[in-house]
């Protein structure tokens, strides 16, 4: 099959594209190489993908609708997977316009392209941040999700709503999947695991927000990729509706699915896991909750399991160990 993936120089896009290429699929990758974090890391990911003859790399911004359209028409995909976005919860407090341009205007361009080419399945990366500070756990796809705590979360929920309207109007089968704190090798430098390991390696303090009282439902990258590929084979339709828990729309071939294991870990337990694997204590700097942070994330994986037969299962200590092995091999290359 041919997959069109945005954000292939990013953390998740890289892993997904590499897995599909290893399985013999063709991948058209689109990435803007924005300097939100280390370009050296993004270039290293892209270089690894270009070793595959069935990978086609194109540099471009999501805001360039003409380039996206021309590329999709030149390489008509079976599945489009939209992962590219302005990421980061905290950065949205500093530069909200970047989220408007990328996550709203850019995502609208993707919807337009999907409509024009009549793609068989459009998949969109959303986030657990849309649940805000929901006190009811675990978070279920049908829960109220209209009280975003950051503009990042608001931009992602807005993308979901725009996509539903296009699925209804133009019958584009669409799956929006919500990530829960993804981690692993080749991860983003602004995420907690990367920051903590880097600081501890350099004998620097690690900053622990919320006095360490927060918890997160961590998802290992390989599990996430498994779930995305599984879901890519299940374009939403009445033929694959599952029981009462399905979020399949009554008006459109549109579905929202959590991708998370439903096993939240306390922040201090997370730090202790890193300390154990690294064999050294962290110098902890306890700080209050940051603006826009939520106290917990906790996925209900029930719909994912009903659709695919499995959910993320990798234990935290195994995933952290894999990241540490990767970091020690590559820390001098990626800066």
Short mmCIF file of C-alpha atoms in Angstrom, two decimals:
data_model
loop_
_atom_site.label_atom_id
_atom_site.label_comp_id
_atom_site.label_asym_id
_atom_site.label_seq_id
_atom_site.Cartn_x
_atom_site.Cartn_y
_atom_site.Cartn_z
CA UNK A 1 0.00 0.00 0.00
CA UNK A 2 0.97 3.62 -0.34
CA UNK A 3 0.85 5.81 2.75
CA UNK A 4 1.04 9.60 2.75
CA UNK A 5 2.37 10.70 6.15
CA UNK A 6 2.92 14.24 7.38
CA UNK A 7 5.58 14.77 10.03
CA UNK A 8 7.95 11.96 9.06
CA UNK A 9 10.98 13.78 10.50
CA UNK A 10 9.14 13.95 13.81
CA UNK A 11 9.27 11.40 16.60
CA UNK A 12 6.08 9.46 15.89
CA UNK A 13 6.09 9.97 12.13
CA UNK A 14 9.62 8.59 11.87
CA UNK A 15 8.80 5.40 13.76
CA UNK A 16 5.57 4.85 11.85
CA UNK A 17 7.17 5.43 8.45
CA UNK A 18 10.11 3.15 9.26
CA UNK A 19 7.82 0.33 10.34
CA UNK A 20 5.69 0.61 7.20
CA UNK A 21 8.77 0.72 4.98
CA UNK A 22 10.19 -2.36 6.73
CA UNK A 23 6.91 -4.14 6.00
CA UNK A 24 7.28 -3.37 2.29
CA UNK A 25 4.86 -0.46 1.91
CA UNK A 26 5.54 2.75 0.01
CA UNK A 27 5.66 5.97 2.07
CA UNK A 28 5.45 9.56 0.89
CA UNK A 29 6.77 11.69 3.74
CA UNK A 30 6.06 15.39 4.17
CA UNK A 31 7.80 17.53 6.79
CA UNK A 32 8.56 21.21 7.31
CA UNK A 33 11.74 20.72 9.40
CA UNK A 34 10.66 23.51 11.74
CA UNK A 35 13.21 24.55 14.41
CA UNK A 36 10.95 23.93 17.42
CA UNK A 37 13.68 21.54 18.59
CA UNK A 38 17.00 20.17 17.30
CA UNK A 39 17.14 20.07 13.51
CA UNK A 40 20.04 17.65 13.80
CA UNK A 41 17.72 15.12 15.39
CA UNK A 42 15.08 15.62 12.68
CA UNK A 43 17.71 15.36 9.94
CA UNK A 44 19.07 12.14 11.48
CA UNK A 45 15.59 10.61 11.47
CA UNK A 46 14.98 11.65 7.88
CA UNK A 47 18.36 10.31 6.79
CA UNK A 48 17.50 6.91 8.27
CA UNK A 49 14.26 6.84 6.26
CA UNK A 50 15.92 7.81 2.99
CA UNK A 51 17.86 4.54 3.09
CA UNK A 52 14.64 2.85 1.95
CA UNK A 53 14.10 3.01 -1.83
CA UNK A 54 10.31 3.13 -1.37
CA UNK A 55 10.48 6.31 0.71
CA UNK A 56 9.80 9.66 -0.96
CA UNK A 57 10.78 12.67 1.15
CA UNK A 58 9.33 16.12 0.47
CA UNK A 59 10.09 19.23 2.52
CA UNK A 60 7.16 21.62 2.92
CA UNK A 61 4.92 23.38 5.38
CA UNK A 62 1.35 22.37 6.12
CA UNK A 63 0.27 25.89 5.25
CA UNK A 64 1.34 25.28 1.63
CA UNK A 65 -1.89 23.74 0.40
CA UNK A 66 -0.80 23.83 -3.23
CA UNK A 67 2.29 21.72 -2.59
CA UNK A 68 0.32 19.23 -0.50
CA UNK A 69 -2.28 18.94 -3.25
CA UNK A 70 0.27 18.47 -6.03
CA UNK A 71 2.14 15.84 -4.03
CA UNK A 72 -0.99 13.84 -3.18
CA UNK A 73 -2.11 13.90 -6.80
CA UNK A 74 1.33 12.79 -8.02
CA UNK A 75 1.43 9.95 -5.47
CA UNK A 76 -2.24 9.04 -4.77
CA UNK A 77 -2.24 7.30 -1.36
CA UNK A 78 -4.41 4.52 -0.02
CA UNK A 79 -4.15 6.02 3.49
CA UNK A 80 -3.26 9.54 4.65
CA UNK A 81 -1.90 9.87 8.20
CA UNK A 82 -1.64 13.44 9.46
CA UNK A 83 0.90 13.57 12.29
CA UNK A 84 2.59 16.91 11.63
CA UNK A 85 1.62 19.67 14.03
CA UNK A 86 2.98 22.36 16.24
CA UNK A 87 3.53 20.23 19.31
CA UNK A 88 4.07 21.06 22.96
CA UNK A 89 1.62 22.14 25.62
CA UNK A 90 3.79 24.80 27.24
CA UNK A 91 5.05 26.40 24.02
CA UNK A 92 1.44 27.21 23.14
CA UNK A 93 1.52 29.78 25.95
CA UNK A 94 4.42 31.56 24.24
CA UNK A 95 3.51 31.32 20.57
CA UNK A 96 -0.17 30.48 20.04
CA UNK A 97 -0.11 31.66 16.42
CA UNK A 98 2.18 28.75 15.49
CA UNK A 99 -0.66 26.43 16.60
CA UNK A 100 -3.24 28.39 14.64
CA UNK A 101 -1.14 28.21 11.46
CA UNK A 102 -0.12 24.56 11.70
CA UNK A 103 -2.86 22.79 13.63
CA UNK A 104 -5.86 24.62 12.19
CA UNK A 105 -4.95 26.07 8.79
CA UNK A 106 -2.51 23.24 8.06
CA UNK A 107 -4.99 20.57 9.10
CA UNK A 108 -7.70 22.22 6.99
CA UNK A 109 -5.35 21.91 4.00
CA UNK A 110 -5.03 18.20 4.73
CA UNK A 111 -8.82 17.88 4.83
CA UNK A 112 -9.11 19.67 1.51
CA UNK A 113 -6.55 17.38 -0.11
CA UNK A 114 -8.26 14.26 1.30
CA UNK A 115 -11.56 15.51 -0.10
CA UNK A 116 -10.13 16.27 -3.55
CA UNK A 117 -8.35 12.95 -4.03
CA UNK A 118 -11.04 10.85 -2.32
CA UNK A 119 -8.62 9.01 -0.03
CA UNK A 120 -9.76 5.65 1.32
CA UNK A 121 -8.89 6.45 4.93
CA UNK A 122 -7.77 9.70 6.57
CA UNK A 123 -6.14 9.42 10.00
CA UNK A 124 -5.50 12.40 12.26
CA UNK A 125 -3.29 12.63 15.33
CA UNK A 126 -5.08 14.22 18.25
CA UNK A 127 -4.13 14.26 21.93
CA UNK A 128 -5.21 13.35 25.44
CA UNK A 129 -4.92 17.08 26.19
CA UNK A 130 -8.44 17.53 24.78
CA UNK A 131 -9.80 15.97 27.99
CA UNK A 132 -8.45 18.90 30.00
CA UNK A 133 -8.69 18.43 33.76
CA UNK A 134 -11.51 15.91 33.50
CA UNK A 135 -11.99 14.51 37.04
CA UNK A 136 -13.63 11.32 35.76
CA UNK A 137 -11.18 8.53 35.01
CA UNK A 138 -10.36 6.69 32.92
CA UNK A 139 -10.86 9.14 30.05
CA UNK A 140 -13.35 7.71 27.57
CA UNK A 141 -13.75 8.94 24.01
CA UNK A 142 -17.35 9.93 24.67
CA UNK A 143 -16.47 12.10 27.68
CA UNK A 144 -17.04 15.82 27.54
CA UNK A 145 -13.95 17.39 25.97
CA UNK A 146 -14.81 21.03 25.47
CA UNK A 147 -12.89 22.66 28.32
CA UNK A 148 -9.30 22.76 26.95
CA UNK A 149 -6.63 24.00 29.32
CA UNK A 150 -4.27 25.23 26.58
CA UNK A 151 -4.50 26.58 23.07
CA UNK A 152 -2.67 23.45 21.92
CA UNK A 153 -5.54 21.31 23.21
CA UNK A 154 -8.08 23.72 21.72
CA UNK A 155 -6.41 23.51 18.31
CA UNK A 156 -6.49 19.71 18.35
CA UNK A 157 -10.14 19.49 19.40
CA UNK A 158 -10.96 22.04 16.68
CA UNK A 159 -9.19 19.82 14.16
CA UNK A 160 -11.36 16.88 15.23
CA UNK A 161 -14.52 18.95 14.76
CA UNK A 162 -13.46 20.21 11.33
CA UNK A 163 -12.64 16.66 10.30
CA UNK A 164 -16.07 15.42 11.37
CA UNK A 165 -17.75 18.02 9.18
CA UNK A 166 -15.64 16.97 6.17
CA UNK A 167 -16.34 13.29 6.84
CA UNK A 168 -20.05 14.09 6.84
CA UNK A 169 -20.08 16.42 3.83
CA UNK A 170 -17.66 14.54 1.59
CA UNK A 171 -17.84 10.97 2.95
CA UNK A 172 -14.12 10.77 3.72
CA UNK A 173 -13.62 7.87 6.21
CA UNK A 174 -11.72 9.49 9.08
CA UNK A 175 -10.17 8.26 12.32
CA UNK A 176 -8.89 10.72 14.93
CA UNK A 177 -6.67 9.02 17.48
CA UNK A 178 -5.74 10.57 20.81
CA UNK A 179 -2.18 9.98 22.07
CA UNK A 180 -1.23 9.60 25.73
CA UNK A 181 2.34 10.73 26.66
CA UNK A 182 4.33 8.87 24.02
CA UNK A 183 7.99 8.08 24.79
CA UNK A 184 10.85 5.98 23.48
CA UNK A 185 14.02 6.07 21.32
CA UNK A 186 14.34 9.05 18.98
CA UNK A 187 11.93 10.96 21.25
CA UNK A 188 11.45 14.71 21.47
CA UNK A 189 13.98 16.70 23.55
CA UNK A 190 11.19 18.76 25.16
CA UNK A 191 9.52 15.70 26.69
CA UNK A 192 10.14 14.68 30.29
CA UNK A 193 12.07 11.45 29.70
CA UNK A 194 14.56 13.07 27.32
CA UNK A 195 14.98 16.12 29.59
CA UNK A 196 15.43 14.04 32.74
CA UNK A 197 17.96 11.62 31.22
CA UNK A 198 19.96 14.46 29.67
CA UNK A 199 20.04 16.44 32.91
CA UNK A 200 20.99 13.41 35.01
CA UNK A 201 23.71 12.42 32.54
CA UNK A 202 25.15 15.92 32.89
CA UNK A 203 24.69 15.97 36.69
CA UNK A 204 22.13 18.75 36.46
CA UNK A 205 18.92 19.20 38.40
CA UNK A 206 15.67 17.86 37.00
CA UNK A 207 12.59 20.05 37.33
CA UNK A 208 9.58 18.24 38.77
CA UNK A 209 6.38 20.20 38.40
CA UNK A 210 3.25 19.90 40.48
CA UNK A 211 5.45 18.84 43.41
CA UNK A 212 5.53 15.41 41.75
CA UNK A 213 1.85 14.76 42.45
CA UNK A 214 0.84 14.41 38.78
CA UNK A 215 0.41 11.13 36.90
CA UNK A 216 0.59 10.23 33.23
CA UNK A 217 -0.53 7.28 31.11
CA UNK A 218 2.76 6.60 29.32
CA UNK A 219 2.66 4.93 25.89
CA UNK A 220 5.74 3.30 24.41
CA UNK A 221 6.35 4.28 20.79
CA UNK A 222 6.30 0.73 19.36
CA UNK A 223 2.90 0.10 20.94
CA UNK A 224 1.60 3.34 19.47
CA UNK A 225 2.80 2.38 16.00
CA UNK A 226 1.14 -1.03 16.33
CA UNK A 227 -2.15 0.67 17.15
CA UNK A 228 -1.96 3.20 14.33
CA UNK A 229 -1.27 0.49 11.77
CA UNK A 230 -4.05 -1.69 13.20
CA UNK A 231 -6.51 1.21 12.99
CA UNK A 232 -5.38 2.14 9.48
CA UNK A 233 -6.94 -1.12 8.30
CA UNK A 234 -10.31 -0.25 9.87
CA UNK A 235 -11.74 2.70 7.97
CA UNK A 236 -14.84 3.82 9.93
CA UNK A 237 -18.13 2.46 8.61
CA UNK A 238 -21.35 0.95 9.91
CA UNK A 239 -19.95 -2.46 8.94
CA UNK A 240 -17.34 -2.29 11.70
CA UNK A 241 -19.33 -0.59 14.46
CA UNK A 242 -18.59 -2.24 17.83
CA UNK A 243 -21.16 -2.33 20.60
CA UNK A 244 -22.23 0.63 22.70
CA UNK A 245 -18.75 2.03 23.34
CA UNK A 246 -18.06 2.89 19.70
CA UNK A 247 -17.65 6.57 18.85
CA UNK A 248 -18.58 6.02 15.22
CA UNK A 249 -20.63 9.08 14.30
CA UNK A 250 -24.31 8.77 13.45
CA UNK A 251 -23.81 11.36 10.71
CA UNK A 252 -20.43 10.49 9.19
CA UNK A 253 -17.77 7.80 8.66
CA UNK A 254 -15.83 9.31 11.55
CA UNK A 255 -14.45 7.78 14.74
CA UNK A 256 -12.33 8.93 17.71
CA UNK A 257 -10.08 6.36 19.42
CA UNK A 258 -7.81 6.61 22.46
CA UNK A 259 -4.38 5.04 22.08
CA UNK A 260 -3.22 4.40 25.61
CA UNK A 261 -2.73 1.44 27.90
CA UNK A 262 -4.85 2.63 30.81
CA UNK A 263 -2.00 2.28 33.34
CA UNK A 264 -1.10 5.75 34.67
CA UNK A 265 2.16 6.20 36.56
CA UNK A 266 2.89 8.81 39.20
CA UNK A 267 5.55 11.35 38.28
CA UNK A 268 7.75 10.41 41.23
CA UNK A 269 7.46 6.71 40.33
CA UNK A 270 8.51 7.69 36.80
CA UNK A 271 11.58 9.49 38.18
CA UNK A 272 12.45 6.52 40.40
CA UNK A 273 12.26 4.19 37.40
CA UNK A 274 14.77 6.37 35.55
CA UNK A 275 17.03 6.51 38.61
CA UNK A 276 16.98 2.72 38.96
CA UNK A 277 17.83 2.10 35.31
CA UNK A 278 20.54 4.78 35.20
CA UNK A 279 21.94 3.60 38.54
CA UNK A 280 22.13 7.09 40.02
CA UNK A 281 19.87 9.44 41.97
CA UNK A 282 18.43 12.54 40.38
CA UNK A 283 18.99 15.98 41.83
CA UNK A 284 15.36 16.99 42.19
CA UNK A 285 14.02 20.53 42.02
CA UNK A 286 10.38 20.50 43.11
CA UNK A 287 8.23 23.17 41.47
CA UNK A 288 4.54 24.13 41.49
CA UNK A 289 2.16 23.10 38.71
CA UNK A 290 2.79 24.96 35.46
CA UNK A 291 0.07 26.96 33.78
CA UNK A 292 -1.90 24.71 31.43
CA UNK A 293 -0.78 21.43 33.03
CA UNK A 294 -3.35 18.83 34.05
CA UNK A 295 -3.08 16.65 37.17
CA UNK A 296 -3.48 13.34 35.38
CA UNK A 297 -4.03 11.50 32.12
CA UNK A 298 -5.65 8.08 32.13
CA UNK A 299 -6.87 6.37 28.96
CA UNK A 300 -9.68 3.94 28.62
CA UNK A 301 -8.38 1.46 26.01
CA UNK A 302 -11.71 -0.36 25.70
CA UNK A 303 -12.61 0.89 22.22
CA UNK A 304 -9.09 0.29 20.90
CA UNK A 305 -9.20 -3.29 22.18
CA UNK A 306 -12.68 -3.85 20.73
CA UNK A 307 -11.49 -2.67 17.31
CA UNK A 308 -7.99 -4.15 17.15
CA UNK A 309 -7.82 -6.87 19.79
CA UNK A 310 -4.92 -5.31 21.69
CA UNK A 311 -3.66 -2.24 23.56
CA UNK A 312 -0.28 -0.78 24.59
CA UNK A 313 1.35 -3.17 27.06
CA UNK A 314 5.08 -2.32 27.23
CA UNK A 315 6.15 -1.86 30.84
CA UNK A 316 7.64 1.51 31.75
CA UNK A 317 10.97 0.06 32.90
CA UNK A 318 11.40 -1.73 29.56
CA UNK A 319 10.60 1.38 27.54
CA UNK A 320 12.84 3.64 29.64
CA UNK A 321 15.72 1.16 29.30
CA UNK A 322 15.31 1.16 25.51
CA UNK A 323 15.36 4.96 25.44
CA UNK A 324 18.47 5.09 27.61
CA UNK A 325 20.30 2.63 25.33
CA UNK A 326 19.41 4.81 22.34
CA UNK A 327 20.39 8.04 24.10
CA UNK A 328 23.82 6.74 25.09
CA UNK A 329 24.51 5.70 21.49
CA UNK A 330 23.34 8.95 19.89
CA UNK A 331 23.79 11.78 22.39
CA UNK A 332 26.92 13.11 20.66
CA UNK A 333 25.27 13.06 17.22
CA UNK A 334 22.03 14.86 18.02
CA UNK A 335 23.30 17.68 20.22
#
